[in-house]
PDB file of C-alpha atoms in Angstrom:
ATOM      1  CA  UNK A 264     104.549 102.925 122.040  1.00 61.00           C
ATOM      2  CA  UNK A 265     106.626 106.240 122.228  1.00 77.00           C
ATOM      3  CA  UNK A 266     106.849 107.983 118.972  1.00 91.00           C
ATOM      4  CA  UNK A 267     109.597 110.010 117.690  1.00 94.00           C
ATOM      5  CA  UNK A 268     111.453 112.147 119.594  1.00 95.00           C
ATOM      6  CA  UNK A 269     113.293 115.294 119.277  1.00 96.00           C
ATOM      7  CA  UNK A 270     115.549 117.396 121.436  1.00 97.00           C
ATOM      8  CA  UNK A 271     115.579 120.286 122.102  1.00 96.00           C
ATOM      9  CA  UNK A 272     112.450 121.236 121.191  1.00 93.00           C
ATOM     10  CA  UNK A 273     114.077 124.950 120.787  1.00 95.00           C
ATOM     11  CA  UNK A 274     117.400 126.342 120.286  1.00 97.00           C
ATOM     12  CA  UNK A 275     118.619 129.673 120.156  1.00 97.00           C
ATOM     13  CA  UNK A 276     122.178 130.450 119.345  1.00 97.00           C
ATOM     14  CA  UNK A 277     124.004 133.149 117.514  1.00 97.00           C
ATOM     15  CA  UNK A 278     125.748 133.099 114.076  1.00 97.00           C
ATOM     16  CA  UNK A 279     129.035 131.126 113.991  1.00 96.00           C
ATOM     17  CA  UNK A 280     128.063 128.575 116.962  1.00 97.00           C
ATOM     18  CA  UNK A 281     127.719 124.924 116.514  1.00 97.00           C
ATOM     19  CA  UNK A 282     123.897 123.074 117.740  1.00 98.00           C
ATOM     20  CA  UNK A 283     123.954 119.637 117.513  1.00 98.00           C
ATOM     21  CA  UNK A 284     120.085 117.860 117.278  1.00 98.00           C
ATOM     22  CA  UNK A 285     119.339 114.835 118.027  1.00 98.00           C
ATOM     23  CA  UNK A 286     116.450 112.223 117.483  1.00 98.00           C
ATOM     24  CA  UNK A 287     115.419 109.195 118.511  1.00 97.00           C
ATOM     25  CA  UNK A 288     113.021 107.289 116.026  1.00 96.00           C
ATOM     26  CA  UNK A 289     110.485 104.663 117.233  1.00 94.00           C
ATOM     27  CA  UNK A 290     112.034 101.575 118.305  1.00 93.00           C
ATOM     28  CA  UNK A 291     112.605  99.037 115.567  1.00 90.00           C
ATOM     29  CA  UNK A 292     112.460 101.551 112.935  1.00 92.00           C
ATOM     30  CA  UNK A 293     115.439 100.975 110.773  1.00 91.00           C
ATOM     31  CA  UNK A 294     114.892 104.172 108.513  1.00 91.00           C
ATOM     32  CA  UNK A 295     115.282 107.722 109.789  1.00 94.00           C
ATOM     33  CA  UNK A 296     115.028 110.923 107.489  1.00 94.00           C
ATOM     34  CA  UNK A 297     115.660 114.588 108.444  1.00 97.00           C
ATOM     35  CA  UNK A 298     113.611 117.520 106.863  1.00 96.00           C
ATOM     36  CA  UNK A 299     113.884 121.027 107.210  1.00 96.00           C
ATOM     37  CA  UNK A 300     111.264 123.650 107.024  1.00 93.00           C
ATOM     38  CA  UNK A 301     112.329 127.351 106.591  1.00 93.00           C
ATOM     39  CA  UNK A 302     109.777 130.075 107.705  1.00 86.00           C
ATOM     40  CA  UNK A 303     107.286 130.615 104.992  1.00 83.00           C
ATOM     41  CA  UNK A 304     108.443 128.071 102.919  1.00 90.00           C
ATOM     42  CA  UNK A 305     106.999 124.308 102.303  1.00 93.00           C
ATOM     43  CA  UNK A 306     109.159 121.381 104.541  1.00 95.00           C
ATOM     44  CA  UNK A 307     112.288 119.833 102.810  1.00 95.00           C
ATOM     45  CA  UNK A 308     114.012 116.628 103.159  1.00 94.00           C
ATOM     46  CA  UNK A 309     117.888 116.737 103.973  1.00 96.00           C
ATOM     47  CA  UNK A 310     118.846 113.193 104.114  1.00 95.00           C
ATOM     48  CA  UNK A 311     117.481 109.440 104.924  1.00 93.00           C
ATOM     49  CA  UNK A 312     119.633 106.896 106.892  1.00 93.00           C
ATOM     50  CA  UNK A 313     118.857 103.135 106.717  1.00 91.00           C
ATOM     51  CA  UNK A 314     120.329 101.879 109.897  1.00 92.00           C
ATOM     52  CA  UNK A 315     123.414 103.666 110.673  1.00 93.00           C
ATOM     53  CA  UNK A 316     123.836 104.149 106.619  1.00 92.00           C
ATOM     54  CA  UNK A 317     123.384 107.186 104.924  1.00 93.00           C
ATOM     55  CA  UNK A 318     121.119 106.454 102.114  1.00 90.00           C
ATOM     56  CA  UNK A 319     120.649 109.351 100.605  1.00 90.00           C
ATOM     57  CA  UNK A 320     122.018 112.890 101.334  1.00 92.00           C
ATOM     58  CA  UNK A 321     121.033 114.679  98.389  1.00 91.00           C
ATOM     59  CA  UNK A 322     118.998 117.608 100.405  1.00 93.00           C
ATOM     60  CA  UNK A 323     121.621 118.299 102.668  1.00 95.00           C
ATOM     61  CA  UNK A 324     122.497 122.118 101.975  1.00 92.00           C
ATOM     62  CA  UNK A 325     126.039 122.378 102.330  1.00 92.00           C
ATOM     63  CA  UNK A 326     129.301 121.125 104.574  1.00 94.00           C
ATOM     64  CA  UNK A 327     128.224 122.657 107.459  1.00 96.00           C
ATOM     65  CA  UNK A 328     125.682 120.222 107.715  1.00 97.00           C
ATOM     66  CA  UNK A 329     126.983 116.538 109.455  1.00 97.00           C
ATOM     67  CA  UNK A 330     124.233 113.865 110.379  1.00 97.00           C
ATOM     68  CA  UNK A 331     125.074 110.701 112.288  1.00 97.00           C
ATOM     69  CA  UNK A 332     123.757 108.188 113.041  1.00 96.00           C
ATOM     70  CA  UNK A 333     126.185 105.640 115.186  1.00 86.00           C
ATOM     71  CA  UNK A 334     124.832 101.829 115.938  1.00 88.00           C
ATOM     72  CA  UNK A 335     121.775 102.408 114.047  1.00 85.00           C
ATOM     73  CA  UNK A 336     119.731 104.028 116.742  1.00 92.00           C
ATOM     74  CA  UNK A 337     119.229 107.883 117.319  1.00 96.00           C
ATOM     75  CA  UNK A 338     120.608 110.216 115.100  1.00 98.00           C
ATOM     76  CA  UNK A 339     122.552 113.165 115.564  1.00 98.00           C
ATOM     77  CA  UNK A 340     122.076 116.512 113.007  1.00 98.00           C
ATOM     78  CA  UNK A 341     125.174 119.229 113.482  1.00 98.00           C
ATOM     79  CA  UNK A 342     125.413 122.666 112.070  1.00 97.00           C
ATOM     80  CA  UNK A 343     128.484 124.094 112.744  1.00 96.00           C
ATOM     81  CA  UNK A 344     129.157 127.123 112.062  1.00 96.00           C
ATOM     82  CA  UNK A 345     125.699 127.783 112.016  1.00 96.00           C
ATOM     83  CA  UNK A 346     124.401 130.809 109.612  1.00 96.00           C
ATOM     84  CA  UNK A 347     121.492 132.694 109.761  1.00 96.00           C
ATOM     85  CA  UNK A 348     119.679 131.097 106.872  1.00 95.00           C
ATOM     86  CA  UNK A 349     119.699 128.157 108.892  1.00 96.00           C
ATOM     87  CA  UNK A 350     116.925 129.052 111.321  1.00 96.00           C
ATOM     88  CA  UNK A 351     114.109 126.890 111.327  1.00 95.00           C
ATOM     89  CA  UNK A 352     112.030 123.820 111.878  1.00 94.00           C
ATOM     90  CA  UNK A 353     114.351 120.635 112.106  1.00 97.00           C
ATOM     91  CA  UNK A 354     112.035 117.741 111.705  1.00 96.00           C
ATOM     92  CA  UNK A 355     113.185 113.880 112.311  1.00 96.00           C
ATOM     93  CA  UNK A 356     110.306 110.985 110.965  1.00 94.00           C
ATOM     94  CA  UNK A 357     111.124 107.342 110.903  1.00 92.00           C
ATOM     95  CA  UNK A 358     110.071 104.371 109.194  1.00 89.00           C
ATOM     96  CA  UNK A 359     109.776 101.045 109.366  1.00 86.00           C
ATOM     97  CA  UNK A 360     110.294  99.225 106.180  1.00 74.00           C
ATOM     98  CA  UNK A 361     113.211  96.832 104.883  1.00 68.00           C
ATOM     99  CA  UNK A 362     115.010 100.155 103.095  1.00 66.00           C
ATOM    100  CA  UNK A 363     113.012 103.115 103.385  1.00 61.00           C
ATOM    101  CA  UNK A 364     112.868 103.212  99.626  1.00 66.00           C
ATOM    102  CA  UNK A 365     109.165 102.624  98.619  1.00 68.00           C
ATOM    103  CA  UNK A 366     106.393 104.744  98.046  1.00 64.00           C
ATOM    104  CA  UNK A 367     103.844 102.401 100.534  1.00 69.00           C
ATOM    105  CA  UNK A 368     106.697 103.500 103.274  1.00 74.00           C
ATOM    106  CA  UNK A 369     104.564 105.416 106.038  1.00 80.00           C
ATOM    107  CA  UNK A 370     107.093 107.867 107.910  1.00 85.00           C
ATOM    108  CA  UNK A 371     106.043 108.708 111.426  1.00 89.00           C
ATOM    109  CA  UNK A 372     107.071 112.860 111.962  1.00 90.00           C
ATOM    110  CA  UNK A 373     108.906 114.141 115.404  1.00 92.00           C
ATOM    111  CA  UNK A 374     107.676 117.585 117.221  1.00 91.00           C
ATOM    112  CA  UNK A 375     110.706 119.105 115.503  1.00 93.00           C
ATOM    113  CA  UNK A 376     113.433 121.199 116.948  1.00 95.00           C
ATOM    114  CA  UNK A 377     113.144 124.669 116.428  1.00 94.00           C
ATOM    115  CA  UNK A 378     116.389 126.300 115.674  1.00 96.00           C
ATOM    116  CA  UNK A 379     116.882 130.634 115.941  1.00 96.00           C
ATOM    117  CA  UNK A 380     120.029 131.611 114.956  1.00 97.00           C
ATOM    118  CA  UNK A 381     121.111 135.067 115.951  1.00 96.00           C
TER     119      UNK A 381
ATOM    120  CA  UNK B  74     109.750 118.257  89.455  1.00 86.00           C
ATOM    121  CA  UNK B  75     106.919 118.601  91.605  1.00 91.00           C
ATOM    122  CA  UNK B  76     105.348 121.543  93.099  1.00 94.00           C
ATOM    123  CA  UNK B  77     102.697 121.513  95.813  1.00 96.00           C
ATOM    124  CA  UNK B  78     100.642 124.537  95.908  1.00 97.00           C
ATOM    125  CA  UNK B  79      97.991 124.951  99.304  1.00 97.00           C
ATOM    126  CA  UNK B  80      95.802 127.774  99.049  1.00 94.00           C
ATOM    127  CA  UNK B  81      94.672 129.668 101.126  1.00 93.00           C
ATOM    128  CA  UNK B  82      97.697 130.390 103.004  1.00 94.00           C
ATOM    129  CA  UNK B  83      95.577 131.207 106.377  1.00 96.00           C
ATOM    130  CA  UNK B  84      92.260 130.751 107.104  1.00 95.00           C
ATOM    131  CA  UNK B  85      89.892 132.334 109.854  1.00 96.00           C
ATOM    132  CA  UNK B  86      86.385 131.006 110.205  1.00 96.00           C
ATOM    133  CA  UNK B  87      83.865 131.058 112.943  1.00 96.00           C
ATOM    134  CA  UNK B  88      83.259 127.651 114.813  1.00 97.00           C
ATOM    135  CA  UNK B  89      80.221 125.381 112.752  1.00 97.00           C
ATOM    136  CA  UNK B  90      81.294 126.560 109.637  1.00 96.00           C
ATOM    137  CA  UNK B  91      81.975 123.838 106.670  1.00 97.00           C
ATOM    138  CA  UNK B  92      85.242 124.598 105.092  1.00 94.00           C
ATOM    139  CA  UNK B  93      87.481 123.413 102.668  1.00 96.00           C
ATOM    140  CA  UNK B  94      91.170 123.927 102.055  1.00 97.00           C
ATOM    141  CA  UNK B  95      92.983 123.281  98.585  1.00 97.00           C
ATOM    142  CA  UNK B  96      96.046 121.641  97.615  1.00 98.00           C
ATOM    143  CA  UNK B  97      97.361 121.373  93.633  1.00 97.00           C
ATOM    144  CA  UNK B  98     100.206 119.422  92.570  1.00 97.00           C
ATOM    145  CA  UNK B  99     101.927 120.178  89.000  1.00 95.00           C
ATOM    146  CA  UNK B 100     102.900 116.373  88.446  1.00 92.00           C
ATOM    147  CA  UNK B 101      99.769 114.447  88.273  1.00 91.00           C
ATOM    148  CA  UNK B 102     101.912 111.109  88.083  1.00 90.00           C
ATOM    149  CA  UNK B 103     101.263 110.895  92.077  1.00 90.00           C
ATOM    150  CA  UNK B 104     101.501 107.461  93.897  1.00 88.00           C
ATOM    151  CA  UNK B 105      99.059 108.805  96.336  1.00 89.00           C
ATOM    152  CA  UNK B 106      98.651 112.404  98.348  1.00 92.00           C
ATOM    153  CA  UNK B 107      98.451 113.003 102.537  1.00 92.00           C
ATOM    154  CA  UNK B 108      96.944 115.410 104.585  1.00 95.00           C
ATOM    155  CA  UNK B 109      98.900 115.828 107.911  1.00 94.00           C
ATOM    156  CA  UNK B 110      97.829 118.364 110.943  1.00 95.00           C
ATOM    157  CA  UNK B 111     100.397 120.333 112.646  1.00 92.00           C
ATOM    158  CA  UNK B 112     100.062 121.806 116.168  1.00 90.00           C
ATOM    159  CA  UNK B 113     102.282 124.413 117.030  1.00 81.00           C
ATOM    160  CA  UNK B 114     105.085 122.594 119.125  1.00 76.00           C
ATOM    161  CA  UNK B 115     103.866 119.344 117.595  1.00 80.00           C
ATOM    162  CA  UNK B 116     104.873 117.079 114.995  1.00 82.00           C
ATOM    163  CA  UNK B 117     103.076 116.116 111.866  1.00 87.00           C
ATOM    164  CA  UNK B 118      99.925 114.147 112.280  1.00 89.00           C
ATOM    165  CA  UNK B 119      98.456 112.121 109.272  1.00 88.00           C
ATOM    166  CA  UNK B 120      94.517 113.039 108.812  1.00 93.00           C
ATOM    167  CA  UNK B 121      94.335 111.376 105.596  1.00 92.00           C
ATOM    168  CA  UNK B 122      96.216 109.023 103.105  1.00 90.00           C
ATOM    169  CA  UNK B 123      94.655 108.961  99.113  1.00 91.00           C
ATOM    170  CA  UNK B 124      95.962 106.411  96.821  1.00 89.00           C
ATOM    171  CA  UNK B 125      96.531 107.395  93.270  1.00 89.00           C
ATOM    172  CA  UNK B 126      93.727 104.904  92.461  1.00 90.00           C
ATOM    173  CA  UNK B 127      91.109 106.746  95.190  1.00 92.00           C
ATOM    174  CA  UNK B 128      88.794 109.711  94.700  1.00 94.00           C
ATOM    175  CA  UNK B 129      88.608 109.889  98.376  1.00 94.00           C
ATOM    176  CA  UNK B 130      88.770 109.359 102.093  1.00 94.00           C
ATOM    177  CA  UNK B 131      86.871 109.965 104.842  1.00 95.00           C
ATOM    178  CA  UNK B 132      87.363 110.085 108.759  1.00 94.00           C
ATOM    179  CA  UNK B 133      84.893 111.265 110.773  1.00 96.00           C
ATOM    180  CA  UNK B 134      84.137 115.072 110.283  1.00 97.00           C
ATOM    181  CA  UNK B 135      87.204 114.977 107.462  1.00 97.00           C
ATOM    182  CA  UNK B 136      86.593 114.214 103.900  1.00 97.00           C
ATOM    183  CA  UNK B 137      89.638 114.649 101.408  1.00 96.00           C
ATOM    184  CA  UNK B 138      89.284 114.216  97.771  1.00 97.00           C
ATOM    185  CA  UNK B 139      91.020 113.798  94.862  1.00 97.00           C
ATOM    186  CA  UNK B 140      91.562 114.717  91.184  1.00 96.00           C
ATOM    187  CA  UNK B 141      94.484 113.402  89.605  1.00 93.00           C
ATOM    188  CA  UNK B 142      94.081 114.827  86.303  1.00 92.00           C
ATOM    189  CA  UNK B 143      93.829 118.089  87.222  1.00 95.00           C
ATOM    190  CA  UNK B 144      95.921 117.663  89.505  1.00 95.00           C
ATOM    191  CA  UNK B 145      94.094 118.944  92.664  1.00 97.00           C
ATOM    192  CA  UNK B 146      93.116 117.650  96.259  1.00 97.00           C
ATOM    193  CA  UNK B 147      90.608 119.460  98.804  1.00 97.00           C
ATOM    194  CA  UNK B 148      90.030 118.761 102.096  1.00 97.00           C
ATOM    195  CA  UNK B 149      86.773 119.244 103.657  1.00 97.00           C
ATOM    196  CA  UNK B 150      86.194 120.007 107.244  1.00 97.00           C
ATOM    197  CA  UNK B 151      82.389 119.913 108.594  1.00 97.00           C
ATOM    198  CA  UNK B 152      81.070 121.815 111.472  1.00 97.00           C
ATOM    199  CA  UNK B 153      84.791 123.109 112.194  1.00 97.00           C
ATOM    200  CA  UNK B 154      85.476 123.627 116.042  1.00 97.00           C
ATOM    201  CA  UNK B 155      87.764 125.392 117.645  1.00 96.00           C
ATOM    202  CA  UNK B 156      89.797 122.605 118.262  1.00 96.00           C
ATOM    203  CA  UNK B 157      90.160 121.996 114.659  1.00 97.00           C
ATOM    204  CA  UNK B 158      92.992 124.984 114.858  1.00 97.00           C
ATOM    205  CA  UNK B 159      95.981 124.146 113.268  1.00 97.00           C
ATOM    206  CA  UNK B 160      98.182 123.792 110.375  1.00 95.00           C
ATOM    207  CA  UNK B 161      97.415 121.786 107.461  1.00 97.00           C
ATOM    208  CA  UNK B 162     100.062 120.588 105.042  1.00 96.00           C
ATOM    209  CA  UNK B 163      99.049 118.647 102.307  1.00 96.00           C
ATOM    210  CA  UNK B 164     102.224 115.884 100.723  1.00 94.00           C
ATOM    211  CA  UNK B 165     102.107 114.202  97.204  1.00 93.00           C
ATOM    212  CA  UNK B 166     104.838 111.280  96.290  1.00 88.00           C
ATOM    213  CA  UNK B 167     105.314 110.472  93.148  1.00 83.00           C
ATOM    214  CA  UNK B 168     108.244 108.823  91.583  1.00 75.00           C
ATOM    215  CA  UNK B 169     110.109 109.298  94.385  1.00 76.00           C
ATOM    216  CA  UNK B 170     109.887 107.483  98.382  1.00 78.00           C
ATOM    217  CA  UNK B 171     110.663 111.298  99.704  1.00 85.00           C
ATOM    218  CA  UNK B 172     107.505 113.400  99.864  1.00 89.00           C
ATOM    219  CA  UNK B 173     106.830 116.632  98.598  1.00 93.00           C
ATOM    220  CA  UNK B 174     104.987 119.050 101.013  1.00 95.00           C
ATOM    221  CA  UNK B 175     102.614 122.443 100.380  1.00 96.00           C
ATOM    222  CA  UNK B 176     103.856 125.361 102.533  1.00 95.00           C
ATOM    223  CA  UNK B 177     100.125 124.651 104.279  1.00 95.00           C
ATOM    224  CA  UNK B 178      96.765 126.507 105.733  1.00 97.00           C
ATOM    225  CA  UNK B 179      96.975 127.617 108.510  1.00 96.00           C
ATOM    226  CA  UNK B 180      93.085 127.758 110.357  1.00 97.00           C
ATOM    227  CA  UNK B 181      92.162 129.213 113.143  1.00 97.00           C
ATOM    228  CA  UNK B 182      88.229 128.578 114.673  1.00 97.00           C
ATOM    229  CA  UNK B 183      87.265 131.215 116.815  1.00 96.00           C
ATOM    230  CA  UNK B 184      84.475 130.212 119.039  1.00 93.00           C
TER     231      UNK B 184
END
């Protein structure tokens, strides 16, 4: 069974561009959350989708920031215009459960996109 | 709100060496604590999953335990190998689904 996926698996782009990531969870897995991990400091979750649902946004740093997540499948994470502070790790995990919601919920972590802005 | 807290920040050890790396959480209402690996270019691998109701796991040359009330996990690594290089996050839920990660150790095992 393939696991999560990310892509790219690097980015480089200069200040004031647009990236768009994208992931693709493990089949059947109706939860997918995106994280964030800035250099030197501990990972952080952005947002969670249940299907194609945002479920909670609530780490999601500012309006700059637009995840998607159309029919319910792979998601799509857009930073436009992208800053400097927003270099770093971009990591995707999926889950399987009924809502995502519970603490028993095992989340399955991506490779992560790594994202340089310039 | 909970802080996770992984000390030491790096580690460099010869291979065979026993080792142990530290994680401390400031909420000790925790529904149970991970230890994932990371490889560089890799996602997160989970090593080890402690209930709130567990003093510890084991898996094969791995042995985390755990001290809710003083709010503290270690992870214990026997007869470390070179392969054992990596990064090593430790995560806590509590009250909430949405885990809260330590900045991690990052060990390197020279041969």
């Amino acid at each position: 069974e393939a696991g999560v996926t990310q892509f790219p698996s690097h980015s480089v782009i200069e200040k004031g561009q647009t990236v768009t990531l994208r992931c693709d969870p493990i089949s059947g897995h109706d939860n997918l959350y995106w994280y964030r991990r800035v250099m030197g400091k501990e990972i952080k979750f952005l947002l969670h989708f249940v299907k194609e649902s945002k479920q909670d946004e609530s780490g999601m740093p500012n309006n700059r920031f637009l995840a998607e997540r159309t029919g319910g499948t792979y998601s799509t994470l857009k930073v436009q215009p992208a800053e400097l502070e927003d270099s770093g790790v971009y990591f995707c995990a999926s889950s399987q459960g009924s809502s995502g919601r519970t603490l028993t919920d095992t989340q399955y972590f991506g490779p992560g996109t790594r994202l340089t802005v310039l | 709100k909970q802080e996770v807290t992984q000390i030491p920040a790096a580690l460099s050890v010869p291979e065979g060496e026993n080792l142990v790396l530290n994680c401390s959480f400031t909420d000790s209402a925790i529904y149970n604590l991970q230890w994932f690996r990371q490889d560089p270019g890799k996602g997160l691998t989970s090593l080890l999953l402690i209930q709130s109701s567990q003093r510890e796991q084991t898996s094969g040359r791995l042995n985390a335990s755990l001290d809710k009330s003083s709010g503290r996990s270690t992870l214990y690594i026997a007869a470390s190998q070179p392969g054992d290089s990596a990064t090593y996050l430790c995560a806590v839920k509590g009250g909430s689904y949405i885990p809260t990660f330590g900045r991690g150790t990052s060990l390197i095992v020279h041969p």
